[in-house]
PDB file of C-alpha atoms in Angstrom:
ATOM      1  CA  UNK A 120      94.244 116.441  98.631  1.00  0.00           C
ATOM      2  CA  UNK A 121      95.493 114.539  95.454  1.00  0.00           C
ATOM      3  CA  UNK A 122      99.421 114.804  94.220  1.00  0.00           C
ATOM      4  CA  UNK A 123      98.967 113.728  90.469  1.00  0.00           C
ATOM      5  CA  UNK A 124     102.335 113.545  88.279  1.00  0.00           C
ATOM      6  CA  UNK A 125     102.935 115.179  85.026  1.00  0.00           C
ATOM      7  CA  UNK A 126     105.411 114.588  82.742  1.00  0.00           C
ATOM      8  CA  UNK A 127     106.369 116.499  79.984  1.00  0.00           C
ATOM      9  CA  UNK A 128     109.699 114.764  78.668  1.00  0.00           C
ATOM     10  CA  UNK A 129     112.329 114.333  81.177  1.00  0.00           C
ATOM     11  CA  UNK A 130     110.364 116.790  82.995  1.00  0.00           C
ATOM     12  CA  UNK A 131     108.630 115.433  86.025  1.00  0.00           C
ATOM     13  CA  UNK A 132     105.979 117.584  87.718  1.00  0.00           C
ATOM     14  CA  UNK A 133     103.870 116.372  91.188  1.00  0.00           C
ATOM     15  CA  UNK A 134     101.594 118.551  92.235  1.00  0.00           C
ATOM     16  CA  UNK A 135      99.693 118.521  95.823  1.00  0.00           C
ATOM     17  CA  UNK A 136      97.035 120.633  96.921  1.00  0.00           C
ATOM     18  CA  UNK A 137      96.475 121.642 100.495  1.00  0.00           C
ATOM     19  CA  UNK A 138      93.411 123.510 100.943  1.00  0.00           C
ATOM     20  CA  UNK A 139      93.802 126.864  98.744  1.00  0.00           C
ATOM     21  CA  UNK A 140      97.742 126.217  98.606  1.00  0.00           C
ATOM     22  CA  UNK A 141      99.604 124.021  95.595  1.00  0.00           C
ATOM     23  CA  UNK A 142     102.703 122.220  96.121  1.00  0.00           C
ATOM     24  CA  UNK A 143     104.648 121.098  93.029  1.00  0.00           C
ATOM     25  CA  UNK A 144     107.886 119.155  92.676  1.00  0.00           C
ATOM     26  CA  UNK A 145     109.681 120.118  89.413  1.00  0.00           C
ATOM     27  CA  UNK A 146     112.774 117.456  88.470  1.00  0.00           C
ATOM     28  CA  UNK A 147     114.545 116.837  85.918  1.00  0.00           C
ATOM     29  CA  UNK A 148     117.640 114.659  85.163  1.00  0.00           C
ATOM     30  CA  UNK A 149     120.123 114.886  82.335  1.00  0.00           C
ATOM     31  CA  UNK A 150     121.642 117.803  80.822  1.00  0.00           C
ATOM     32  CA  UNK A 151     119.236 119.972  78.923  1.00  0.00           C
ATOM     33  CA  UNK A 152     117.926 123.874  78.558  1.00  0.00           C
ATOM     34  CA  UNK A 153     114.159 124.206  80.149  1.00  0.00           C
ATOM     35  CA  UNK A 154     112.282 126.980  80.256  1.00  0.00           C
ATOM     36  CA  UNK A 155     109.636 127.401  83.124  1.00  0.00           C
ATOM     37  CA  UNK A 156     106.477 130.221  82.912  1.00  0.00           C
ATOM     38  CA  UNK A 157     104.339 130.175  85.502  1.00  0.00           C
ATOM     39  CA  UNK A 158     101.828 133.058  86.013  1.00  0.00           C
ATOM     40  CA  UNK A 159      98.510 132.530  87.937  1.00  0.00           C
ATOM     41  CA  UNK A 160      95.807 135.094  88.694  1.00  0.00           C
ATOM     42  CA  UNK A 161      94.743 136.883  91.182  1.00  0.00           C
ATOM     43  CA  UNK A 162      96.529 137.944  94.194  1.00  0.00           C
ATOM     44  CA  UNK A 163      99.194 136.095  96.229  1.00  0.00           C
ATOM     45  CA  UNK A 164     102.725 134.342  96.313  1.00  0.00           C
ATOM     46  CA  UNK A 165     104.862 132.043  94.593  1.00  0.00           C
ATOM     47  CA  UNK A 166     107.967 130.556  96.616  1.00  0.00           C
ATOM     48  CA  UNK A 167     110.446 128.807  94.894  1.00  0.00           C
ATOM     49  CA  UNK A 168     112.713 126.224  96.997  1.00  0.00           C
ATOM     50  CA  UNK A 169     115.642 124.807  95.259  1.00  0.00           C
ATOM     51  CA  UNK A 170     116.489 120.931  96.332  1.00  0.00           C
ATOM     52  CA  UNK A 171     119.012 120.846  93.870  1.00  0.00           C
ATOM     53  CA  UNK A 172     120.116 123.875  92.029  1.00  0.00           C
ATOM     54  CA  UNK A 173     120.472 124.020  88.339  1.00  0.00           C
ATOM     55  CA  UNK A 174     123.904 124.281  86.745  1.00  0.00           C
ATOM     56  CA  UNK A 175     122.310 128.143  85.774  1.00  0.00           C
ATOM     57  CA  UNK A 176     119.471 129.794  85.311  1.00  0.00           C
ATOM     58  CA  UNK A 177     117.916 133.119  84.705  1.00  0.00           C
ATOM     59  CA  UNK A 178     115.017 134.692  86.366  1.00  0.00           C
ATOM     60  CA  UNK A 179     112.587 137.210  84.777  1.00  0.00           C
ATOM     61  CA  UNK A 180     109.665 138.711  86.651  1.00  0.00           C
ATOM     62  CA  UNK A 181     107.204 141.162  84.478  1.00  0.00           C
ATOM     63  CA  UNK A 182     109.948 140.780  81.568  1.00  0.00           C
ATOM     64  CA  UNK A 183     112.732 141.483  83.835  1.00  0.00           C
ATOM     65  CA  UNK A 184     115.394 139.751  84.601  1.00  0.00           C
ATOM     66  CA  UNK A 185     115.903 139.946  88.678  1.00  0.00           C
ATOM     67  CA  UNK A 186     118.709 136.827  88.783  1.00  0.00           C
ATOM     68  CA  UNK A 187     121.071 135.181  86.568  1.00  0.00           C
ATOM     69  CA  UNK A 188     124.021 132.700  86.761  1.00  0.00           C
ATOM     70  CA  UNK A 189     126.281 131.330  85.036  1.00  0.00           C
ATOM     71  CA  UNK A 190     128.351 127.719  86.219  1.00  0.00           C
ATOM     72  CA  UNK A 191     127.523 128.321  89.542  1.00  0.00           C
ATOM     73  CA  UNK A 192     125.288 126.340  90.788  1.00  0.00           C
ATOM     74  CA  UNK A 193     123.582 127.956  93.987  1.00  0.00           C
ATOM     75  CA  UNK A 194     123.408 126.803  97.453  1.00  0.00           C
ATOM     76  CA  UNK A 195     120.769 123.738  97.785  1.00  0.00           C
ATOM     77  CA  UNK A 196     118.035 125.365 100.084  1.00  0.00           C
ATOM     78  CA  UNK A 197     118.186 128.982  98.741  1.00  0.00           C
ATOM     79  CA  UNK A 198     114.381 129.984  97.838  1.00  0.00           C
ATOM     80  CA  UNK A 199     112.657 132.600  95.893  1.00  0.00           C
ATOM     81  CA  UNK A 200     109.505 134.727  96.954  1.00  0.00           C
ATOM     82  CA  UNK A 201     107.398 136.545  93.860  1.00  0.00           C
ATOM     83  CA  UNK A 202     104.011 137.947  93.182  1.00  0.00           C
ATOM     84  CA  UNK A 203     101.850 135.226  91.765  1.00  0.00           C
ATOM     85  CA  UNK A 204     100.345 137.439  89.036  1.00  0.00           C
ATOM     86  CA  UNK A 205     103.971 138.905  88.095  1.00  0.00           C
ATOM     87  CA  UNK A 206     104.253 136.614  85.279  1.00  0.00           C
ATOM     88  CA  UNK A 207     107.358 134.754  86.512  1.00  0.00           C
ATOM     89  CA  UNK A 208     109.680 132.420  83.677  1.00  0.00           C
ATOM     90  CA  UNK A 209     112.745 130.848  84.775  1.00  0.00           C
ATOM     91  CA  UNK A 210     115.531 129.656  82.265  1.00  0.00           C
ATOM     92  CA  UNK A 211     117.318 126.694  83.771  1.00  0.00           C
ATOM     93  CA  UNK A 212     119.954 124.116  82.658  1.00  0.00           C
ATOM     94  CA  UNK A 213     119.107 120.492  83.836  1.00  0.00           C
ATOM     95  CA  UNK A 214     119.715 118.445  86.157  1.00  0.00           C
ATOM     96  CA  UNK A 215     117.838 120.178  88.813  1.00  0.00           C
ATOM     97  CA  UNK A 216     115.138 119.973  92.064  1.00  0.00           C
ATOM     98  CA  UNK A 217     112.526 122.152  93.169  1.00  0.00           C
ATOM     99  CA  UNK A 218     109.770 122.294  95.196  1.00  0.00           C
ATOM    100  CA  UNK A 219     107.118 125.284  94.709  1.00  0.00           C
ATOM    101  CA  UNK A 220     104.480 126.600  96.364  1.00  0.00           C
ATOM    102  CA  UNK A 221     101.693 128.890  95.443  1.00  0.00           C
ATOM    103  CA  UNK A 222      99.832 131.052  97.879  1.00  0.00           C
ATOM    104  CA  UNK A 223      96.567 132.740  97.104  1.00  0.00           C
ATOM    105  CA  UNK A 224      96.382 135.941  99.181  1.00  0.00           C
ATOM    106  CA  UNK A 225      93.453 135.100 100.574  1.00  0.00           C
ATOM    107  CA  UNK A 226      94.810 132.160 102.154  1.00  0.00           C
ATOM    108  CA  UNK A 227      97.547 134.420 104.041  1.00  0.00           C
ATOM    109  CA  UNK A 228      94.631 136.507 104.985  1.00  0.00           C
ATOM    110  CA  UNK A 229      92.456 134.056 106.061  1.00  0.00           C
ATOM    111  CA  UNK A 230      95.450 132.329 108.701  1.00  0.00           C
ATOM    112  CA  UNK A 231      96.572 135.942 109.288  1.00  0.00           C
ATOM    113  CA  UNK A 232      92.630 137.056 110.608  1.00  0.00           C
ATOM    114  CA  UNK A 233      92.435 133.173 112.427  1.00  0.00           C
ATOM    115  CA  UNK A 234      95.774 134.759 114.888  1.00  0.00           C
ATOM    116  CA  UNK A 235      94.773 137.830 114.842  1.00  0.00           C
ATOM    117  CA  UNK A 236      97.218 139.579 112.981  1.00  0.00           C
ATOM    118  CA  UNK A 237      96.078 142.912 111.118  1.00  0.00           C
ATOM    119  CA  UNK A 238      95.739 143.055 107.263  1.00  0.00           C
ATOM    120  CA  UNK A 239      99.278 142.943 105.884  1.00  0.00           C
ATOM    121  CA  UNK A 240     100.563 144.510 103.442  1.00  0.00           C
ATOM    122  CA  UNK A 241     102.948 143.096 100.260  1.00  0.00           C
ATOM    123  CA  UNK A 242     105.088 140.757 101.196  1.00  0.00           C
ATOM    124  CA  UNK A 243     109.178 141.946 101.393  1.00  0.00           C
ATOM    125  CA  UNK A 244     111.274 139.368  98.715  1.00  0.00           C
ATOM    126  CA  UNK A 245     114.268 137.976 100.383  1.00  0.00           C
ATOM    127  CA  UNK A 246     117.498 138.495  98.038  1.00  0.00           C
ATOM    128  CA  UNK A 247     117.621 135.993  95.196  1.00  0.00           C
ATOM    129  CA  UNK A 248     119.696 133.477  96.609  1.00  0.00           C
ATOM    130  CA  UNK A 249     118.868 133.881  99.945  1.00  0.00           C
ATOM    131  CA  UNK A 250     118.748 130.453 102.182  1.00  0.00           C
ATOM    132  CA  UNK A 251     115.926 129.758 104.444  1.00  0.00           C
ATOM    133  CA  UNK A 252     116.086 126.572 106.691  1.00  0.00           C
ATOM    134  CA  UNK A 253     112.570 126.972 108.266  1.00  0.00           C
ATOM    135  CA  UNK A 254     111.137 126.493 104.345  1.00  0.00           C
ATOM    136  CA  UNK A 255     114.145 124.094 103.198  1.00  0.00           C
ATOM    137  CA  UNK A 256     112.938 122.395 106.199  1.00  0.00           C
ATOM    138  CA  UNK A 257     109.304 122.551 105.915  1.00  0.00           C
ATOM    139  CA  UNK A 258     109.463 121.449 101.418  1.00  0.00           C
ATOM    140  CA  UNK A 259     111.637 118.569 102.716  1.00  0.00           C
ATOM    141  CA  UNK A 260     109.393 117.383 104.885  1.00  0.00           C
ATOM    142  CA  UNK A 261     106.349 117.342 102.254  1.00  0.00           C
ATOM    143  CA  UNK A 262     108.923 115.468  99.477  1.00  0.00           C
ATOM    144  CA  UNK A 263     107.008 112.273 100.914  1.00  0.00           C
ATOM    145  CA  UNK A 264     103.616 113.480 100.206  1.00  0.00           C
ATOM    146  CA  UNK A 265     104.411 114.381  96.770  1.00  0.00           C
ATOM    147  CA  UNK A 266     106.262 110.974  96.130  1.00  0.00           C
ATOM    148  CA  UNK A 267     103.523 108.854  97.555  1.00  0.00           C
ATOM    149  CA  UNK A 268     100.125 110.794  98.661  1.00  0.00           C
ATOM    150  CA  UNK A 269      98.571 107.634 100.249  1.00  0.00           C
ATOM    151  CA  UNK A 270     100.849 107.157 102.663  1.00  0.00           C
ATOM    152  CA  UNK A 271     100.587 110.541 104.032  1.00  0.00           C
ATOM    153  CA  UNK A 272      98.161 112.125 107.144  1.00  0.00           C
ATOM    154  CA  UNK A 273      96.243 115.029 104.658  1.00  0.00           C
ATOM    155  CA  UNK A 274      96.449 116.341 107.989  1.00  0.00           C
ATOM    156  CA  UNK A 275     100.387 116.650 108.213  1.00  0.00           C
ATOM    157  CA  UNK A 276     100.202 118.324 104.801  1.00  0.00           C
ATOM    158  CA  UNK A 277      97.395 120.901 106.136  1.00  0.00           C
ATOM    159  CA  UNK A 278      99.907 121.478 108.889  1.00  0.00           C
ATOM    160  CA  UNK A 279     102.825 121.774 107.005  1.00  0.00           C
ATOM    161  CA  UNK A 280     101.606 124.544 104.742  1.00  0.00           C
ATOM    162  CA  UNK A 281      99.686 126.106 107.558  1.00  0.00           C
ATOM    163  CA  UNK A 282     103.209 126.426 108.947  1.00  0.00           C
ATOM    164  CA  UNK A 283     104.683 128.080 105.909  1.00  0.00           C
ATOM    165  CA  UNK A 284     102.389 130.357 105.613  1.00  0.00           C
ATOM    166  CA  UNK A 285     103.043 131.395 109.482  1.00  0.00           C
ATOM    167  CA  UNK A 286     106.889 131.675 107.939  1.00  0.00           C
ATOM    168  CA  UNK A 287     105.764 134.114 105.239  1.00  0.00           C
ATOM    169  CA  UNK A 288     103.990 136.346 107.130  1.00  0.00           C
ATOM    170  CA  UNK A 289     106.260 136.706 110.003  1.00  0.00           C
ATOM    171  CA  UNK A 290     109.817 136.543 107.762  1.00  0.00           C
ATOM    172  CA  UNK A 291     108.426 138.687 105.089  1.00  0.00           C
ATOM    173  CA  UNK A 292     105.493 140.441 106.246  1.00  0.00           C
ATOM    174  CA  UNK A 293     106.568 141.465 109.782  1.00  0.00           C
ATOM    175  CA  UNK A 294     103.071 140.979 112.230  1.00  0.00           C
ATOM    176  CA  UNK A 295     102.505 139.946 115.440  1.00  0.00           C
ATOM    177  CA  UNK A 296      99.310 138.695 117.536  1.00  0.00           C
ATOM    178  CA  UNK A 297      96.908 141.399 118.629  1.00  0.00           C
ATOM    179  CA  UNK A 298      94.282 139.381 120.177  1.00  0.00           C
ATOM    180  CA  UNK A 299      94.166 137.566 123.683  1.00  0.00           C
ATOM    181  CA  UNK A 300      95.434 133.729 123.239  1.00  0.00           C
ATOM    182  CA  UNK A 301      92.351 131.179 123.849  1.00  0.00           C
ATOM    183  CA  UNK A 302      89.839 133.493 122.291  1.00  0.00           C
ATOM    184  CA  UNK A 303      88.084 133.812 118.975  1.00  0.00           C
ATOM    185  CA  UNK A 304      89.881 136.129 116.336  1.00  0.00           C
ATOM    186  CA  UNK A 305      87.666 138.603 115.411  1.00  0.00           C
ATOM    187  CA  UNK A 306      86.421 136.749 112.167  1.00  0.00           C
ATOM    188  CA  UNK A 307      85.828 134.025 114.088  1.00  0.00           C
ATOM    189  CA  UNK A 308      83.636 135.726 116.630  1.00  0.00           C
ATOM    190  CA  UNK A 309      81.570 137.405 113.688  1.00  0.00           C
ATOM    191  CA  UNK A 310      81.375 134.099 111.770  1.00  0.00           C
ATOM    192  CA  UNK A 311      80.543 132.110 114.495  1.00  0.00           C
ATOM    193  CA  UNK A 312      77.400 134.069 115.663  1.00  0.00           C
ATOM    194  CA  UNK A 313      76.128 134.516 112.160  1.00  0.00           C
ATOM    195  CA  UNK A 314      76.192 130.778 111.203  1.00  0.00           C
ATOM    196  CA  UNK A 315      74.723 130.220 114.923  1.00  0.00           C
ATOM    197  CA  UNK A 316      71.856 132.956 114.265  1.00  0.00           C
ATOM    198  CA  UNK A 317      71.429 131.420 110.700  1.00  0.00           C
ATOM    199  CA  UNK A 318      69.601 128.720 112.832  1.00  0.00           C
ATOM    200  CA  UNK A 319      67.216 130.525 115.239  1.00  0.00           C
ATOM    201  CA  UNK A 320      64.595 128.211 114.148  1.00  0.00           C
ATOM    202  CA  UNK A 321      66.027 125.082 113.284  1.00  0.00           C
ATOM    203  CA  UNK A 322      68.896 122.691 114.548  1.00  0.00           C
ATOM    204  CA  UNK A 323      72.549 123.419 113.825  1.00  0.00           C
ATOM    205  CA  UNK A 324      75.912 121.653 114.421  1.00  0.00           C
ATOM    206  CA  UNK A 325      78.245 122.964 116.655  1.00  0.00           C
ATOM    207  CA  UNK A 326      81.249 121.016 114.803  1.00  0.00           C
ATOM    208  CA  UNK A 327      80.212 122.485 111.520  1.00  0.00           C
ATOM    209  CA  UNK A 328      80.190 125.962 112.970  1.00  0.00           C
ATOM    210  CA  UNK A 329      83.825 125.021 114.376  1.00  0.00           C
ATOM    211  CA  UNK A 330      84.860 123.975 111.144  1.00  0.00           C
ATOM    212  CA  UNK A 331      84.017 127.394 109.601  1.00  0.00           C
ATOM    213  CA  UNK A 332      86.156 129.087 112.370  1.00  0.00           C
ATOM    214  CA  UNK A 333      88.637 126.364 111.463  1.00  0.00           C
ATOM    215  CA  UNK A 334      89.051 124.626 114.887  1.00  0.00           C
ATOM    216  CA  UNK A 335      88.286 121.831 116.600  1.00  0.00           C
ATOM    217  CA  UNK A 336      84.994 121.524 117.891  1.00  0.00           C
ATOM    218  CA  UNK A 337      86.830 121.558 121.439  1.00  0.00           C
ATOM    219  CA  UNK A 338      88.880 124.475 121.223  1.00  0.00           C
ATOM    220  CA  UNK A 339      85.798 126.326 119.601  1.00  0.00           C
ATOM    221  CA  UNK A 340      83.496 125.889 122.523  1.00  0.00           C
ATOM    222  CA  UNK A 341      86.324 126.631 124.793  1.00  0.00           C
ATOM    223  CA  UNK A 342      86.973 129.963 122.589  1.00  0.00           C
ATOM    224  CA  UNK A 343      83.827 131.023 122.193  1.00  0.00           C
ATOM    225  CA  UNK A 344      83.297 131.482 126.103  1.00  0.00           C
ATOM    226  CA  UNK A 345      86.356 132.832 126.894  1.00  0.00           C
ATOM    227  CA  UNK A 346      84.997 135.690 124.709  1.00  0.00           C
ATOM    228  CA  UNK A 347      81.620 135.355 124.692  1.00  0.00           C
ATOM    229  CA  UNK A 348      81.178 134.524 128.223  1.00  0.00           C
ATOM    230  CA  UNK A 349      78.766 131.750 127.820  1.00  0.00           C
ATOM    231  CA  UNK A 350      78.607 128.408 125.780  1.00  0.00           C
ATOM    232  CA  UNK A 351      77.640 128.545 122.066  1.00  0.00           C
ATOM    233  CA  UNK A 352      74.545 126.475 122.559  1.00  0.00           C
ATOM    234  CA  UNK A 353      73.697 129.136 125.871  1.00  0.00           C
ATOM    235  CA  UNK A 354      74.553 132.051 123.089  1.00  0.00           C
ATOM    236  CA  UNK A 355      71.870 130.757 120.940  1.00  0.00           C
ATOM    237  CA  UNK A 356      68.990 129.903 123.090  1.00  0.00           C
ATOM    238  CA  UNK A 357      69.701 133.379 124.073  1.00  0.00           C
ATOM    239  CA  UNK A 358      68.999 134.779 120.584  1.00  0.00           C
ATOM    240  CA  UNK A 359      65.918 132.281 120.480  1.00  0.00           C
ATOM    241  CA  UNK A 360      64.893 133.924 123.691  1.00  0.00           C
ATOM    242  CA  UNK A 361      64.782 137.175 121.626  1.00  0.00           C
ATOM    243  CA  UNK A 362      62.959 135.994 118.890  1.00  0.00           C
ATOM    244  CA  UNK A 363      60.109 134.135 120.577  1.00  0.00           C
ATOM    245  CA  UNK A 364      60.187 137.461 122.700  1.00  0.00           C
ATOM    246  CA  UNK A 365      59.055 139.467 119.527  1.00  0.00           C
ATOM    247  CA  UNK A 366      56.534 136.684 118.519  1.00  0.00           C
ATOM    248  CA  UNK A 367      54.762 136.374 122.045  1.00  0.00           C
ATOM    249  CA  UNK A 368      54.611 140.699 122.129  1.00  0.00           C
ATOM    250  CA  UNK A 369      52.915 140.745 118.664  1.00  0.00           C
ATOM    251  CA  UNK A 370      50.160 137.878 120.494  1.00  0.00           C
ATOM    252  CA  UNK A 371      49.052 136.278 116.599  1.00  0.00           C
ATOM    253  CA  UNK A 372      50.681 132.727 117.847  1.00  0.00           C
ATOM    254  CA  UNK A 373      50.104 129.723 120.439  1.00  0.00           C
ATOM    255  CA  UNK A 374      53.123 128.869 122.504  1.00  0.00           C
ATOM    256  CA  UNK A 375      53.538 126.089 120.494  1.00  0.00           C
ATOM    257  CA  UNK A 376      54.017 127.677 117.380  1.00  0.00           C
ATOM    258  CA  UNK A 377      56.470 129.849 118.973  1.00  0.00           C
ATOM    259  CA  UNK A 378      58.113 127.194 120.060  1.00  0.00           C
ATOM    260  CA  UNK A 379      58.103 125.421 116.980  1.00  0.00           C
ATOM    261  CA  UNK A 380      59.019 129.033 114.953  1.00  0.00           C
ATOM    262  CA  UNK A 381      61.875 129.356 117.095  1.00  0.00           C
ATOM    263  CA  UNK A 382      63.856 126.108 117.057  1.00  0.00           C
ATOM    264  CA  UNK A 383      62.992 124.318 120.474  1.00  0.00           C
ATOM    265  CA  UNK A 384      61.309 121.308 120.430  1.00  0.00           C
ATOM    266  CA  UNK A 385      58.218 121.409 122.055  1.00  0.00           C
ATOM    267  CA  UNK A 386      56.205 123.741 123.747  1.00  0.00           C
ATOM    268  CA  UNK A 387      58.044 122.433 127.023  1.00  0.00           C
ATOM    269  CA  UNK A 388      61.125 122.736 126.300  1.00  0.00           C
ATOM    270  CA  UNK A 389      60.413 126.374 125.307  1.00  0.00           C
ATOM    271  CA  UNK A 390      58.917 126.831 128.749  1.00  0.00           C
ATOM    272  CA  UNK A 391      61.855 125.730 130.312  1.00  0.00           C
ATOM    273  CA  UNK A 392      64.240 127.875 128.317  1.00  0.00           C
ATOM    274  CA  UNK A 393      61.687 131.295 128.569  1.00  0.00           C
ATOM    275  CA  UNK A 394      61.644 130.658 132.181  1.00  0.00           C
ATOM    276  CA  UNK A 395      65.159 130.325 132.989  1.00  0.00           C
ATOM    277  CA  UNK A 396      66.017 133.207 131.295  1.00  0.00           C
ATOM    278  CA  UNK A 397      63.458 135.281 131.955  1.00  0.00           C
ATOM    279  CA  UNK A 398      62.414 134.283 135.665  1.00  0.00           C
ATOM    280  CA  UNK A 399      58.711 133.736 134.354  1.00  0.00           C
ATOM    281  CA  UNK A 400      56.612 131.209 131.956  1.00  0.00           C
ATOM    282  CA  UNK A 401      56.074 132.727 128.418  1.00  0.00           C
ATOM    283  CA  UNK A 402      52.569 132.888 129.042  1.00  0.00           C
ATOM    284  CA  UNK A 403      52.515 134.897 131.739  1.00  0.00           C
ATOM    285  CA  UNK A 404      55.134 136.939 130.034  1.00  0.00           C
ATOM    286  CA  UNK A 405      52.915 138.016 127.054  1.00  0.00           C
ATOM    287  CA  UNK A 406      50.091 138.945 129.644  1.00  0.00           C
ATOM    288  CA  UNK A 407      52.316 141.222 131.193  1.00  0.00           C
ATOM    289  CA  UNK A 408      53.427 142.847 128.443  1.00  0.00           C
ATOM    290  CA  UNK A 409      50.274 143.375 127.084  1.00  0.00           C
ATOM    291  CA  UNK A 410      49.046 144.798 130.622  1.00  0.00           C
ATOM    292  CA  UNK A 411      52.217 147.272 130.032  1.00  0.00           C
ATOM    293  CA  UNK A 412      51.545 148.290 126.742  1.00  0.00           C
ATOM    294  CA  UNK A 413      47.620 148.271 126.257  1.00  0.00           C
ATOM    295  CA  UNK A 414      46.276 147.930 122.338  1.00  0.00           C
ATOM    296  CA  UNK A 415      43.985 150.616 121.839  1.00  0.00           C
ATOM    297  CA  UNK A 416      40.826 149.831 118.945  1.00  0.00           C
TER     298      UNK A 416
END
């Protein structure tokens, strides 16, 4: 997270980064004619929160102009919502006081899939004009972090714009939770048991896997058996189970290359795993496979 400050004149531009998201602070005093274009690519959402209206300003999107006033300053909380790749430029008469913030859509579809909300479609743009307290509220509270970075938890500001995006998608994109609270979402399910089978044979960390399902290493072992029905570490010695199964049936290796071949970390431990699972030693496993299904020279 880093909130370095721009000026270009009397302009005066902080910018903060959250993750995928960008928070900028656009102020500037005196009396004076600016003109704004902003235009990023790709897919997503620009929201425009007014601290401070300007004296006037005009608002083209794609060319077109979709507000304008005139010595009438606006209510101070009123926000706008636009494509990010609409090619947005704003004509405004100084002094004014704005906070922005710019969305990639595949951070809305990344929270959205984390709470189990289906893939939404565009978002609906309020009214220009139109005041929202839950975002005044929320660009308020990051004003600190944009004015002095140090002094502020990178967690709050994770939390803040985690919040937002919550805002978006229920104000302007109308979903609601289709999975059962205290379980993986979906994605998180799939992600988790592909970064977990990514390390049949080797060691893994439990908190990085957690991290890729964005929670806390807690909550993730506490989801994951809610809808798994058994721990992540239980989940993979399972799938270690299946692969040592394969090696023993094929009969080329020692047990202590399969153990070694299959992450555990001796031949003992292996034991101790095939066993528990299984109800008999790997050894005597193999034999009675191979008593079941004779090789024929």
């Amino acid at each position: 997270m880093m909130a370095p400050e721009i000026r270009h004149g009397a302009l005066r531009t902080r910018v903060l980064h959250s993750g995928d998201c960008t928070v900028t602070r656009l102020t500037q005093q005196g009396s004076a004619h600016v003109e704004l274009a902003q235009e990023q690519p790709g897919d997503g959402y620009i929201v425009m929160l007014k601290l401070r209206p300007p004296h006037s300003f005009e608002l083209f999107v794609g060319g077109e102009r979709h507000g304008h006033a005139r010595n009438a300053p606006g209510q101070s909380g009123s926000v706008c919502l636009v494509p990010r790749d609409a090619g947005v430029r704003m004509v405004l008469e100084a002094p004014f006081d704005m906070v922005q913030f710019d969305f990639p859509q595949r951070a809305l579809e990344q929270w959205a899939a984390a709470h189990g909300l289906p893939a939404h479609g565009p978002l609906r743009p309020p009214p220009p004009g139109t005041c929202d307290p839950a975002i005044a509220a929320l660009g308020n509270a990051l004003l600190p972090a944009l004015d002095h970075p140090a002094r502020v938890s990178p967690l709050f500001v994770a939390h803040a714009t985690q919040a937002l995006t919550a805002h978006l998608l229920h104000a302007f994109g109308g979903h609601a939770p289709s999975h059962v609270p205290g379980r993986l979402a979906p994605w998180q399910e799939q992600r988790a048991k592909e970064r977990l089978g990514a390390h049949r044979d080797g060691p893994v960390s439990i908190a990085a896997v957690a991290a890729e399902c964005r929670l806390s290493p807690g909550h993730f072992a506490t989801a994951f058996k809610r809808s798994t029905g058994c721990s992540p570490t239980a989940w993979l010695a399972s799938q270690r189970i299946d692969s040592s199964r394969a090696l023993l049936r094929r009969g080329e290796l020692s047990l202590a290359e399969i153990a070694a071949a299959t992450g555990f970390s001796d031949q003992a431990h292996f034991t101790r795993a095939f066993t528990r699972v299984t109800g008999m030693p790997p050894g005597a496993w193999r034999r009675q496979q191979l008593v079941r299904e004779p090789i024929y020279r």
